Short mmCIF file of C-alpha atoms in Angstrom, two decimals:
data_model
loop_
_atom_site.label_atom_id
_atom_site.label_comp_id
_atom_site.label_asym_id
_atom_site.label_seq_id
_atom_site.Cartn_x
_atom_site.Cartn_y
_atom_site.Cartn_z
CA UNK A 1 -23.42 47.30 33.78
CA UNK A 2 -21.49 44.36 32.36
CA UNK A 3 -22.03 43.13 28.96
CA UNK A 4 -23.44 39.65 28.64
CA UNK A 5 -22.81 38.21 25.51
CA UNK A 6 -25.88 36.58 23.74
CA UNK A 7 -24.94 33.03 23.28
CA UNK A 8 -28.30 31.40 24.21
CA UNK A 9 -31.25 30.39 22.08
CA UNK A 10 -34.59 30.09 24.08
CA UNK A 11 -36.26 26.85 23.63
CA UNK A 12 -40.08 26.67 23.89
CA UNK A 13 -41.96 25.80 27.01
CA UNK A 14 -42.06 27.23 30.47
CA UNK A 15 -42.54 25.27 33.65
CA UNK A 16 -44.31 26.79 36.56
CA UNK A 17 -43.67 25.70 40.08
CA UNK A 18 -44.12 27.26 43.56
CA UNK A 19 -42.49 30.72 43.04
CA UNK A 20 -40.24 29.73 40.16
CA UNK A 21 -40.34 29.52 36.51
CA UNK A 22 -38.22 27.14 34.42
CA UNK A 23 -37.05 27.40 30.83
CA UNK A 24 -34.40 25.90 28.58
CA UNK A 25 -32.00 27.47 26.64
CA UNK A 26 -29.73 26.23 24.09
CA UNK A 27 -26.01 27.24 23.66
CA UNK A 28 -23.30 25.84 21.10
CA UNK A 29 -22.16 23.10 23.29
CA UNK A 30 -24.79 22.57 25.91
CA UNK A 31 -28.19 22.78 27.04
CA UNK A 32 -29.03 25.29 29.99
CA UNK A 33 -31.77 24.72 32.25
CA UNK A 34 -32.66 28.14 34.10
CA UNK A 35 -34.89 28.36 37.02
CA UNK A 36 -36.00 31.92 38.33
CA UNK A 37 -37.32 32.52 41.71
CA UNK A 38 -38.05 36.04 42.81
CA UNK A 39 -34.24 37.39 42.91
CA UNK A 40 -32.00 34.93 41.38
CA UNK A 41 -31.47 32.41 38.62
CA UNK A 42 -30.22 28.89 38.90
CA UNK A 43 -28.53 27.05 36.25
CA UNK A 44 -28.05 23.36 35.35
CA UNK A 45 -25.95 22.75 32.56
CA UNK A 46 -26.16 19.60 30.11
CA UNK A 47 -23.16 19.15 27.76
CA UNK A 48 -24.28 17.65 24.64
CA UNK A 49 -21.26 15.40 24.86
CA UNK A 50 -22.57 14.02 28.39
CA UNK A 51 -26.19 13.31 27.39
CA UNK A 52 -27.10 9.73 27.22
CA UNK A 53 -30.73 9.49 27.15
CA UNK A 54 -33.62 11.72 26.15
CA UNK A 55 -37.31 10.40 26.92
CA UNK A 56 -40.68 11.42 26.54
CA UNK A 57 -43.77 9.67 27.89
CA UNK A 58 -47.12 10.63 27.53
CA UNK A 59 -49.14 11.15 30.77
CA UNK A 60 -53.03 11.37 31.14
CA UNK A 61 -52.84 14.53 33.17
CA UNK A 62 -54.51 16.49 30.26
CA UNK A 63 -57.24 14.12 30.10
CA UNK A 64 -57.85 14.35 33.84
CA UNK A 65 -57.81 18.29 33.69
CA UNK A 66 -60.43 18.04 30.68
CA UNK A 67 -62.52 15.68 32.61
CA UNK A 68 -62.76 17.76 35.76
CA UNK A 69 -63.17 21.01 33.79
CA UNK A 70 -65.58 19.41 31.61
CA UNK A 71 -67.76 18.03 34.38
CA UNK A 72 -67.65 21.52 36.23
CA UNK A 73 -68.67 23.23 32.90
CA UNK A 74 -71.47 20.77 32.51
CA UNK A 75 -72.57 21.05 36.16
CA UNK A 76 -72.68 25.05 35.63
CA UNK A 77 -74.56 24.45 32.35
CA UNK A 78 -77.33 22.49 34.07
CA UNK A 79 -77.57 24.84 37.07
CA UNK A 80 -77.81 27.72 34.71
CA UNK A 81 -80.52 25.98 32.53
CA UNK A 82 -82.39 25.33 35.61
CA UNK A 83 -82.22 28.85 36.64
CA UNK A 84 -83.27 30.14 33.19
CA UNK A 85 -86.26 27.71 33.02
CA UNK A 86 -87.26 28.60 36.54
CA UNK A 87 -87.52 32.42 35.40
CA UNK A 88 -84.11 33.38 36.83
CA UNK A 89 -82.96 36.72 36.96
CA UNK A 90 -80.27 38.04 34.46
CA UNK A 91 -77.99 38.68 37.33
CA UNK A 92 -78.05 34.94 38.29
CA UNK A 93 -77.43 34.15 34.52
CA UNK A 94 -74.48 36.39 34.37
CA UNK A 95 -72.88 34.90 37.57
CA UNK A 96 -73.01 31.65 35.82
CA UNK A 97 -71.55 32.92 32.80
CA UNK A 98 -68.56 34.52 34.69
CA UNK A 99 -68.18 31.27 36.63
CA UNK A 100 -68.34 28.99 33.39
CA UNK A 101 -66.64 31.37 30.85
CA UNK A 102 -63.14 30.95 32.15
CA UNK A 103 -63.53 27.35 32.73
CA UNK A 104 -64.62 27.06 29.01
CA UNK A 105 -61.38 29.02 28.05
CA UNK A 106 -59.11 26.71 30.19
CA UNK A 107 -60.82 23.75 28.55
CA UNK A 108 -60.39 25.10 25.08
CA UNK A 109 -56.66 26.02 25.76
CA UNK A 110 -55.93 22.67 27.30
CA UNK A 111 -57.44 20.84 24.01
CA UNK A 112 -55.60 23.25 21.70
CA UNK A 113 -52.33 22.86 23.38
CA UNK A 114 -52.69 18.89 23.18
CA UNK A 115 -51.72 15.94 25.60
CA UNK A 116 -49.54 16.11 28.34
CA UNK A 117 -46.04 14.48 28.79
CA UNK A 118 -43.22 14.08 31.11
CA UNK A 119 -39.44 14.65 29.76
CA UNK A 120 -36.27 13.19 31.15
CA UNK A 121 -32.83 13.86 30.36
CA UNK A 122 -30.22 11.41 31.51
CA UNK A 123 -26.45 11.69 31.92
CA UNK A 124 -23.88 9.47 33.78
CA UNK A 125 -24.62 11.07 37.04
CA UNK A 126 -28.34 12.26 37.12
CA UNK A 127 -31.48 12.07 35.68
CA UNK A 128 -33.33 15.17 35.21
CA UNK A 129 -36.88 16.07 34.53
CA UNK A 130 -37.45 18.86 32.11
CA UNK A 131 -40.09 20.42 33.80
CA UNK A 132 -40.76 23.11 31.10
CA UNK A 133 -41.60 20.40 28.62
CA UNK A 134 -45.19 19.62 29.73
CA UNK A 135 -46.92 19.50 26.25
CA UNK A 136 -46.23 16.46 23.95
CA UNK A 137 -45.93 18.27 20.76
CA UNK A 138 -43.68 20.77 22.13
CA UNK A 139 -41.79 18.41 23.75
CA UNK A 140 -41.27 16.53 20.31
CA UNK A 141 -40.19 19.71 18.71
CA UNK A 142 -37.63 20.51 21.09
CA UNK A 143 -36.36 17.07 20.84
CA UNK A 144 -36.20 17.26 17.11
CA UNK A 145 -34.02 20.39 17.71
CA UNK A 146 -31.85 18.84 20.48
CA UNK A 147 -31.10 15.70 18.78
CA UNK A 148 -29.11 16.90 15.72
CA UNK A 149 -26.91 18.89 18.17
CA UNK A 150 -26.46 15.77 20.42
CA UNK A 151 -25.52 13.71 17.30
CA UNK A 152 -23.08 16.30 15.98
CA UNK A 153 -21.17 16.13 19.42
CA UNK A 154 -21.34 12.36 19.83
CA UNK A 155 -22.39 10.63 16.84
CA UNK A 156 -25.30 8.55 15.70
CA UNK A 157 -26.08 5.26 17.42
CA UNK A 158 -28.00 2.65 15.39
CA UNK A 159 -30.05 -0.18 16.63
CA UNK A 160 -27.17 -2.51 15.46
CA UNK A 161 -24.53 -0.76 17.52
CA UNK A 162 -26.87 -0.62 20.41
CA UNK A 163 -27.06 -4.47 19.95
CA UNK A 164 -23.39 -4.94 19.89
CA UNK A 165 -22.94 -2.89 22.74
CA UNK A 166 -25.32 -5.12 24.86
CA UNK A 167 -23.46 -8.23 23.66
CA UNK A 168 -20.15 -6.69 24.82
CA UNK A 169 -21.66 -5.52 28.14
CA UNK A 170 -23.15 -8.91 28.72
CA UNK A 171 -19.94 -10.68 27.84
CA UNK A 172 -18.24 -8.68 30.74
CA UNK A 173 -21.09 -8.95 33.09
CA UNK A 174 -21.30 -12.64 32.41
CA UNK A 175 -17.44 -13.15 32.89
CA UNK A 176 -17.57 -11.11 36.07
CA UNK A 177 -20.59 -12.84 37.50
CA UNK A 178 -19.06 -16.45 36.60
CA UNK A 179 -16.21 -15.32 38.27
CA UNK A 180 -17.66 -14.11 41.37
CA UNK A 181 -20.65 -16.20 41.72
CA UNK A 182 -20.79 -19.62 40.38
CA UNK A 183 -24.55 -20.16 41.28
CA UNK A 184 -25.53 -17.01 39.53
CA UNK A 185 -28.46 -17.69 36.79
CA UNK A 186 -27.41 -17.70 33.24
CA UNK A 187 -27.98 -14.50 31.03
CA UNK A 188 -30.76 -14.86 28.71
CA UNK A 189 -29.86 -14.63 25.13
CA UNK A 190 -32.40 -12.21 24.10
CA UNK A 191 -33.06 -9.82 27.21
CA UNK A 192 -34.78 -7.33 24.92
CA UNK A 193 -37.46 -9.69 23.85
CA UNK A 194 -39.45 -9.91 27.09
CA UNK A 195 -39.86 -7.17 29.44
CA UNK A 196 -38.92 -7.63 32.79
CA UNK A 197 -41.67 -7.50 35.18
CA UNK A 198 -42.27 -8.56 38.80
CA UNK A 199 -44.01 -11.79 39.10
CA UNK A 200 -47.52 -11.38 40.56
CA UNK A 201 -48.10 -12.26 44.10
CA UNK A 202 -50.68 -14.82 45.21
CA UNK A 203 -53.95 -13.16 46.20
CA UNK A 204 -54.58 -14.18 49.94
CA UNK A 205 -56.52 -11.04 51.30
CA UNK A 206 -60.23 -11.14 52.45
CA UNK A 207 -60.83 -7.53 51.53
CA UNK A 208 -62.62 -8.52 48.09
CA UNK A 209 -65.12 -10.65 50.06
CA UNK A 210 -65.84 -8.08 52.57
CA UNK A 211 -66.33 -5.70 49.60
CA UNK A 212 -68.72 -7.96 47.76
CA UNK A 213 -70.64 -8.60 51.06
CA UNK A 214 -71.04 -4.86 51.29
CA UNK A 215 -72.09 -4.40 47.81
CA UNK A 216 -74.95 -7.16 48.06
CA UNK A 217 -75.93 -5.85 51.44
CA UNK A 218 -77.07 -2.59 49.62
CA UNK A 219 -80.24 -4.50 48.55
CA UNK A 220 -81.89 -5.04 51.90
CA UNK A 221 -80.65 -1.81 53.03
CA UNK A 222 -82.31 0.22 50.04
CA UNK A 223 -85.51 -1.97 50.59
CA UNK A 224 -85.54 -0.84 54.28
CA UNK A 225 -85.05 2.62 53.27
CA UNK A 226 -88.03 2.57 50.97
CA UNK A 227 -90.34 1.06 53.53
CA UNK A 228 -88.94 2.55 56.76
CA UNK A 229 -87.81 5.92 55.52
CA UNK A 230 -86.09 8.11 58.32
CA UNK A 231 -83.23 9.90 59.65
CA UNK A 232 -81.54 6.99 60.90
CA UNK A 233 -81.88 4.96 57.70
CA UNK A 234 -80.58 7.87 55.54
CA UNK A 235 -77.52 8.04 57.93
CA UNK A 236 -76.95 4.44 57.92
CA UNK A 237 -77.19 4.68 54.18
CA UNK A 238 -74.68 7.41 53.59
CA UNK A 239 -72.34 5.54 56.09
CA UNK A 240 -72.79 2.65 53.99
CA UNK A 241 -71.92 4.26 51.00
CA UNK A 242 -68.66 5.62 52.49
CA UNK A 243 -67.70 2.35 53.87
CA UNK A 244 -68.26 0.68 50.35
CA UNK A 245 -65.88 3.30 48.84
CA UNK A 246 -63.44 2.86 51.46
CA UNK A 247 -63.53 -0.96 51.04
CA UNK A 248 -63.33 -0.40 47.13
CA UNK A 249 -60.08 1.70 47.47
CA UNK A 250 -58.67 -0.99 49.70
CA UNK A 251 -59.62 -3.65 47.18
CA UNK A 252 -57.63 -1.70 44.37
CA UNK A 253 -54.81 -1.32 46.60
CA UNK A 254 -54.71 -4.96 47.53
CA UNK A 255 -55.09 -6.48 44.16
CA UNK A 256 -52.13 -4.72 42.60
CA UNK A 257 -49.78 -7.15 41.03
CA UNK A 258 -51.49 -10.09 42.24
CA UNK A 259 -52.81 -13.23 40.51
CA UNK A 260 -56.52 -12.08 41.00
CA UNK A 261 -58.75 -12.77 37.89
CA UNK A 262 -59.28 -9.59 35.66
CA UNK A 263 -63.09 -9.90 36.34
CA UNK A 264 -62.69 -9.72 39.98
CA UNK A 265 -59.99 -6.87 39.48
CA UNK A 266 -62.54 -4.66 37.52
CA UNK A 267 -65.39 -4.93 40.06
CA UNK A 268 -63.93 -2.47 42.34
CA UNK A 269 -63.25 0.07 39.46
CA UNK A 270 -66.71 -0.21 38.24
CA UNK A 271 -68.31 0.09 41.78
CA UNK A 272 -66.18 3.22 42.28
CA UNK A 273 -66.86 4.82 39.40
CA UNK A 274 -70.50 4.42 39.47
CA UNK A 275 -70.53 5.68 42.92
CA UNK A 276 -68.86 8.91 41.89
CA UNK A 277 -71.22 9.18 39.02
CA UNK A 278 -74.38 8.87 41.19
CA UNK A 279 -73.06 10.95 43.77
CA UNK A 280 -72.43 13.66 41.35
CA UNK A 281 -75.68 13.12 39.55
CA UNK A 282 -77.51 13.33 43.12
CA UNK A 283 -75.71 16.73 43.84
CA UNK A 284 -76.59 18.23 40.55
CA UNK A 285 -80.24 17.13 40.61
CA UNK A 286 -80.60 18.21 44.41
CA UNK A 287 -79.00 21.72 43.53
CA UNK A 288 -81.35 22.18 40.38
CA UNK A 289 -84.38 21.21 42.59
CA UNK A 290 -83.55 23.39 45.06
CA UNK A 291 -83.09 26.29 42.67
CA UNK A 292 -86.26 25.44 40.87
CA UNK A 293 -88.26 25.50 44.07
CA UNK A 294 -86.56 27.38 46.57
CA UNK A 295 -89.65 27.54 49.01
CA UNK A 296 -90.03 23.72 48.62
CA UNK A 297 -89.55 21.78 52.07
CA UNK A 298 -87.01 19.15 52.16
CA UNK A 299 -88.66 15.76 51.38
CA UNK A 300 -89.71 14.05 54.38
CA UNK A 301 -91.34 11.17 52.87
CA UNK A 302 -90.14 8.11 50.92
CA UNK A 303 -87.95 8.66 47.76
CA UNK A 304 -90.92 6.66 46.09
CA UNK A 305 -92.51 10.11 45.70
CA UNK A 306 -89.83 11.47 43.29
CA UNK A 307 -89.45 9.56 40.35
CA UNK A 308 -85.82 10.66 39.33
CA UNK A 309 -84.35 9.63 42.80
CA UNK A 310 -86.32 6.50 42.73
CA UNK A 311 -84.70 5.82 39.19
CA UNK A 312 -81.25 6.41 40.38
CA UNK A 313 -81.48 4.41 43.52
CA UNK A 314 -82.94 1.41 41.70
CA UNK A 315 -80.07 1.55 39.04
CA UNK A 316 -77.45 2.04 41.73
CA UNK A 317 -78.90 -0.77 44.02
CA UNK A 318 -79.17 -3.07 41.15
CA UNK A 319 -75.62 -2.30 39.78
CA UNK A 320 -74.40 -3.04 43.29
CA UNK A 321 -76.20 -6.19 43.64
CA UNK A 322 -75.22 -7.48 40.22
CA UNK A 323 -71.66 -6.57 40.90
CA UNK A 324 -71.51 -8.14 44.45
CA UNK A 325 -73.16 -11.40 43.14
CA UNK A 326 -70.63 -11.54 40.31
CA UNK A 327 -67.77 -10.86 42.59
CA UNK A 328 -68.93 -13.74 44.98
CA UNK A 329 -69.34 -16.26 41.77
CA UNK A 330 -65.84 -15.54 40.37
CA UNK A 331 -64.14 -15.33 43.82
CA UNK A 332 -65.57 -18.91 44.87
CA UNK A 333 -64.10 -20.14 41.26
CA UNK A 334 -60.84 -18.58 42.05
CA UNK A 335 -60.68 -20.13 45.32
CA UNK A 336 -61.74 -23.43 44.19
CA UNK A 337 -59.00 -23.26 41.14
CA UNK A 338 -56.45 -22.39 43.87
CA UNK A 339 -57.69 -25.10 46.20
CA UNK A 340 -57.47 -27.62 43.39
CA UNK A 341 -53.77 -26.29 42.44
CA UNK A 342 -52.67 -26.65 45.88
CA UNK A 343 -53.85 -30.40 46.54
CA UNK A 344 -50.95 -32.53 47.32
CA UNK A 345 -50.80 -35.67 45.00
CA UNK A 346 -52.13 -38.73 46.54
CA UNK A 347 -49.61 -41.09 48.26
CA UNK A 348 -49.26 -44.45 46.46
CA UNK A 349 -50.49 -47.02 48.97
CA UNK A 350 -48.04 -49.84 49.12
CA UNK A 351 -49.66 -52.96 47.93
CA UNK A 352 -47.96 -56.26 48.34
CA UNK B 1 -27.87 -8.08 36.44
CA UNK B 2 -27.95 -4.63 37.93
CA UNK B 3 -24.94 -3.47 36.51
CA UNK B 4 -26.24 -4.82 33.09
CA UNK B 5 -29.69 -3.28 33.32
CA UNK B 6 -28.09 0.13 34.13
CA UNK B 7 -26.67 0.00 30.59
CA UNK B 8 -30.11 0.22 29.05
CA UNK B 9 -32.87 2.75 29.37
CA UNK B 10 -36.18 1.53 30.97
CA UNK B 11 -39.62 2.66 30.03
CA UNK B 12 -39.94 6.25 31.87
CA UNK B 13 -43.30 5.01 33.13
CA UNK B 14 -43.19 1.35 34.16
CA UNK B 15 -39.36 0.98 34.40
CA UNK B 16 -39.31 -2.00 32.05
CA UNK B 17 -36.14 -2.42 30.02
CA UNK B 18 -36.71 -1.47 26.36
CA UNK B 19 -35.34 -3.17 23.39
CA UNK B 20 -32.98 -1.55 20.81
CA UNK B 21 -35.87 -1.28 18.31
CA UNK B 22 -37.59 0.96 20.54
CA UNK B 23 -34.67 3.56 20.63
CA UNK B 24 -34.21 6.76 18.21
CA UNK B 25 -37.31 6.11 16.38
CA UNK B 26 -37.97 9.96 16.33
CA UNK B 27 -41.69 9.27 17.22
CA UNK B 28 -43.86 8.00 19.96
CA UNK B 29 -44.27 4.31 20.22
CA UNK B 30 -46.11 2.38 22.79
CA UNK B 31 -44.31 0.58 25.45
CA UNK B 32 -44.56 -3.25 25.16
CA UNK B 33 -45.22 -3.60 28.69
CA UNK B 34 -47.48 -0.83 29.72
CA UNK B 35 -48.51 0.56 26.44
CA UNK B 36 -47.71 4.15 27.24
CA UNK B 37 -46.58 6.13 24.50
CA UNK B 38 -42.76 6.84 24.79
CA UNK B 39 -40.08 8.16 22.82
CA UNK B 40 -36.59 7.35 23.70
CA UNK B 41 -33.45 8.81 22.20
CA UNK B 42 -30.19 6.96 23.18
CA UNK B 43 -26.82 8.47 22.33
CA UNK B 44 -23.27 7.01 22.18
CA UNK B 45 -22.40 8.48 25.79
CA UNK B 46 -24.77 5.78 27.03
CA UNK B 47 -21.95 3.20 26.29
CA UNK B 48 -19.06 5.43 27.03
CA UNK B 49 -16.84 4.00 30.03
CA UNK B 50 -16.30 6.51 32.59
CA UNK B 51 -12.67 7.21 33.05
CA UNK B 52 -11.15 6.08 36.32
CA UNK B 53 -9.11 8.37 38.56
CA UNK B 54 -5.33 8.08 38.09
CA UNK B 55 -3.79 6.48 41.24
CA UNK B 56 -2.08 8.82 43.67
CA UNK B 57 1.61 7.76 43.80
CA UNK B 58 4.02 8.32 46.63
CA UNK B 59 7.23 10.18 46.18
CA UNK B 60 9.70 7.31 45.55
CA UNK B 61 12.96 9.38 44.92
CA UNK B 62 14.25 12.10 47.52
CA UNK B 63 14.00 15.44 45.84
CA UNK B 64 11.28 14.40 43.43
CA UNK B 65 8.64 17.15 42.90
CA UNK B 66 6.03 16.73 45.44
CA UNK B 67 2.40 17.98 45.43
CA UNK B 68 1.90 21.52 47.21
CA UNK B 69 -0.83 20.12 49.30
CA UNK B 70 0.45 16.54 49.98
CA UNK B 71 4.15 16.44 50.70
CA UNK B 72 4.31 12.71 50.26
CA UNK B 73 2.57 12.49 46.76
CA UNK B 74 4.30 12.64 43.71
CA UNK B 75 3.13 15.91 41.27
CA UNK B 76 2.03 14.90 38.09
CA UNK B 77 0.61 18.29 36.80
CA UNK B 78 1.12 22.19 37.35
CA UNK B 79 -1.87 24.20 38.02
CA UNK B 80 -2.57 26.27 35.01
CA UNK B 81 -3.85 29.17 37.15
CA UNK B 82 -1.31 29.48 40.27
CA UNK B 83 1.51 27.37 38.91
CA UNK B 84 1.66 24.93 41.93
CA UNK B 85 2.71 21.38 41.62
CA UNK B 86 -0.55 18.90 42.00
CA UNK B 87 -0.64 15.36 42.77
CA UNK B 88 -3.32 13.30 40.93
CA UNK B 89 -5.88 13.95 43.88
CA UNK B 90 -5.37 17.79 43.58
CA UNK B 91 -5.69 17.79 40.01
CA UNK B 92 -9.01 18.93 38.73
CA UNK B 93 -9.42 18.79 34.73
CA UNK B 94 -11.84 21.36 33.42
CA UNK B 95 -12.28 22.45 30.01
CA UNK B 96 -8.67 21.21 29.08
CA UNK B 97 -7.27 23.16 31.93
CA UNK B 98 -5.72 21.74 35.18
CA UNK B 99 -6.54 23.56 38.11
CA UNK B 100 -5.95 23.04 41.95
CA UNK B 101 -8.80 22.80 44.36
CA UNK B 102 -8.22 26.35 45.75
CA UNK B 103 -7.98 28.04 42.43
CA UNK B 104 -11.37 26.11 41.62
CA UNK B 105 -13.04 27.58 44.58
CA UNK B 106 -12.00 31.10 43.95
CA UNK B 107 -12.83 31.02 40.47
CA UNK B 108 -16.31 29.82 41.25
CA UNK B 109 -16.42 32.54 43.86
CA UNK B 110 -15.43 35.20 41.55
CA UNK B 111 -17.50 33.84 38.47
CA UNK B 112 -14.38 33.91 36.52
CA UNK B 113 -15.17 30.46 34.95
CA UNK B 114 -18.52 30.66 33.55
CA UNK B 115 -19.34 26.91 33.29
CA UNK B 116 -19.04 26.73 36.99
CA UNK B 117 -21.54 29.34 37.89
CA UNK B 118 -24.76 27.57 39.33
CA UNK B 119 -26.84 30.79 40.53
CA UNK B 120 -26.74 34.70 39.85
CA UNK B 121 -28.90 37.21 41.54
CA UNK B 122 -30.83 39.43 39.05
CA UNK B 123 -30.30 42.52 40.70
CA UNK B 124 -31.76 44.61 37.69
CA UNK B 125 -34.88 42.60 37.66
CA UNK B 126 -35.01 43.02 41.63
CA UNK B 127 -34.86 46.90 41.27
CA UNK B 128 -37.31 46.87 38.45
CA UNK B 129 -40.06 45.03 40.27
CA UNK B 130 -39.21 47.20 43.41
CA UNK B 131 -39.68 50.30 41.46
CA UNK B 132 -42.89 49.12 40.21
CA UNK B 133 -44.48 48.70 43.68
CA UNK B 134 -45.61 52.01 45.03
CA UNK B 135 -44.80 51.88 48.87
CA UNK B 136 -42.27 54.45 49.30
CA UNK B 137 -39.58 52.44 50.54
CA UNK B 138 -39.61 50.08 47.55
CA UNK B 139 -38.71 53.26 45.68
CA UNK B 140 -35.49 53.61 47.69
CA UNK B 141 -34.90 50.23 47.42
CA UNK B 142 -34.92 50.40 43.90
CA UNK B 143 -32.55 53.45 43.64
CA UNK B 144 -30.20 51.62 46.01
CA UNK B 145 -30.13 48.20 44.22
CA UNK B 146 -29.41 49.99 40.84
CA UNK B 147 -26.78 52.45 42.08
CA UNK B 148 -25.04 49.64 44.00
CA UNK B 149 -25.38 46.81 41.48
CA UNK B 150 -25.19 48.82 38.32
CA UNK B 151 -22.16 47.04 37.02
CA UNK B 152 -23.21 43.56 38.38
CA UNK B 153 -23.71 41.19 35.61
CA UNK B 154 -27.34 40.62 34.61
CA UNK B 155 -28.99 37.47 33.63
CA UNK B 156 -26.96 34.94 32.08
CA UNK B 157 -29.85 34.22 29.30
CA UNK B 158 -31.95 37.27 29.07
CA UNK B 159 -30.58 40.69 27.99
CA UNK B 160 -32.66 43.28 29.39
CA UNK B 161 -30.38 46.19 29.67
CA UNK B 162 -33.15 48.41 30.11
CA UNK B 163 -34.11 47.06 33.29
CA UNK B 164 -31.64 48.81 35.54
CA UNK B 165 -31.98 52.46 34.09
CA UNK B 166 -35.73 52.07 34.17
CA UNK B 167 -35.41 50.89 37.76
CA UNK B 168 -33.52 53.95 38.58
CA UNK B 169 -35.89 56.40 36.79
CA UNK B 170 -38.83 54.84 38.13
CA UNK B 171 -37.34 54.45 41.79
CA UNK B 172 -36.54 58.19 41.83
CA UNK B 173 -39.80 59.15 40.23
CA UNK B 174 -41.74 57.02 42.95
CA UNK B 175 -39.63 58.57 45.78
CA UNK B 176 -40.22 62.06 44.56
CA UNK B 177 -44.05 61.52 44.26
CA UNK B 178 -44.16 60.16 47.56
CA UNK B 179 -42.13 63.09 49.11
CA UNK B 180 -44.55 65.37 46.97
CA UNK B 181 -47.44 63.81 48.42
CA UNK B 182 -46.14 63.92 52.10
CA UNK B 183 -45.36 67.57 51.64
CA UNK B 184 -48.87 68.27 50.13
CA UNK B 185 -50.35 66.51 53.08
CA UNK B 186 -48.33 68.34 55.80
CA UNK B 187 -48.37 71.73 54.22
CA UNK B 188 -52.06 71.91 52.48
#
């Protein structure tokens, strides 16, 4: 077997993908990214002299994982408590323990390893995502180890030098622009001061209006459900909820990068979050009740009979109505302000 | 502005250009545009101008040395590997060596230039994995791989010299165990 000289030093972090693992290895003059599949290794080399940028940005993936796993643990805990209080067998409790135990470990490990991040490495010809660096703390440590080596290969770059490089680039670019395009806009003197963001579009869609109509219409529908309880009303209620969620998502998509006031932009978010919370709470409550009284028949009467369901329905409907009404008021104000801004100035009548 | 914008790193999340005061801080700082916590390290290579390729000049004087691959082009360098004359187009400078496309390709195939190697089969690891899967034929596969690729280079970064001998031993043991089992079934 051929001798492989040991020249690489392992950097912390392993990225997992579909049938492959990715790690970073450090050599004297380059960084090596190795991806393993079942039978081979694939290499990407980044010479320290060629690395232009290293970047980290914090992501919310860790919080999302914590939220989802935390909710599952909470739901399992509620079910286990319900089983225990209703005199459940030890087998059932063991089942819940086996179900929730690994989730608790996952949550604890995720919290201990810290927040998630994404790291990128840029050269003149490519920008590579360093998939092995998914944890912020670990990525910071790796960057702290990489930076002196890159600086040793290239030298340090201070803020003043970056600014002078900017001035040079602007001079060259400005000269080129003035030579090629006489109508080109002048270069701004301090481009670093204000980050460039595309200007917001003017909001013209009707989706928010329809969404607020649906939110307000929840009140008569719930009143009808209370007094005329039946399968038809329940089906209409479920369809109404689904339509409401679909409209909320559409409103969120439509309001992106528009001049819609912040109050109107928040209403779809609040509505969707409350919908999700109430659906989750209803499921947990329903399953708990089912475990407590497995022989009890499904409620055929009005939900006025069940205080918990009644309270949840009243809160949900009240919130929907308030949000819908608020939406109408603010949408009307927005439209009025928009109409006032677009009124053409009165033409001066010629008086002799 | 696009060429100018390319000169400066943007926020990795929102793509808004960042000011020099946000670079090389050694810690996480919020992006002024999206408030995401970021850390951006910028190095002098960012502002290094990319060297343009030399122009390919035609042979002007009769009898002047021409490129081996292009008769009409003037030779500017000699291949360090095969000694052929090369024009500017055929000259590949790599690790301070000048090589022709053919030598570059053959070096890559042979693995002579380590820096050009982009993938490598890890036969030792494959053989070891096969030797651990008890499916009779996998043992034979492990023996074959160990015998056939005994001298093949292993992983570039992980030196596991024990994998190939271990795969051979385990493969033989697995095969013998299966043969013994078959004999036991048929002659018992």
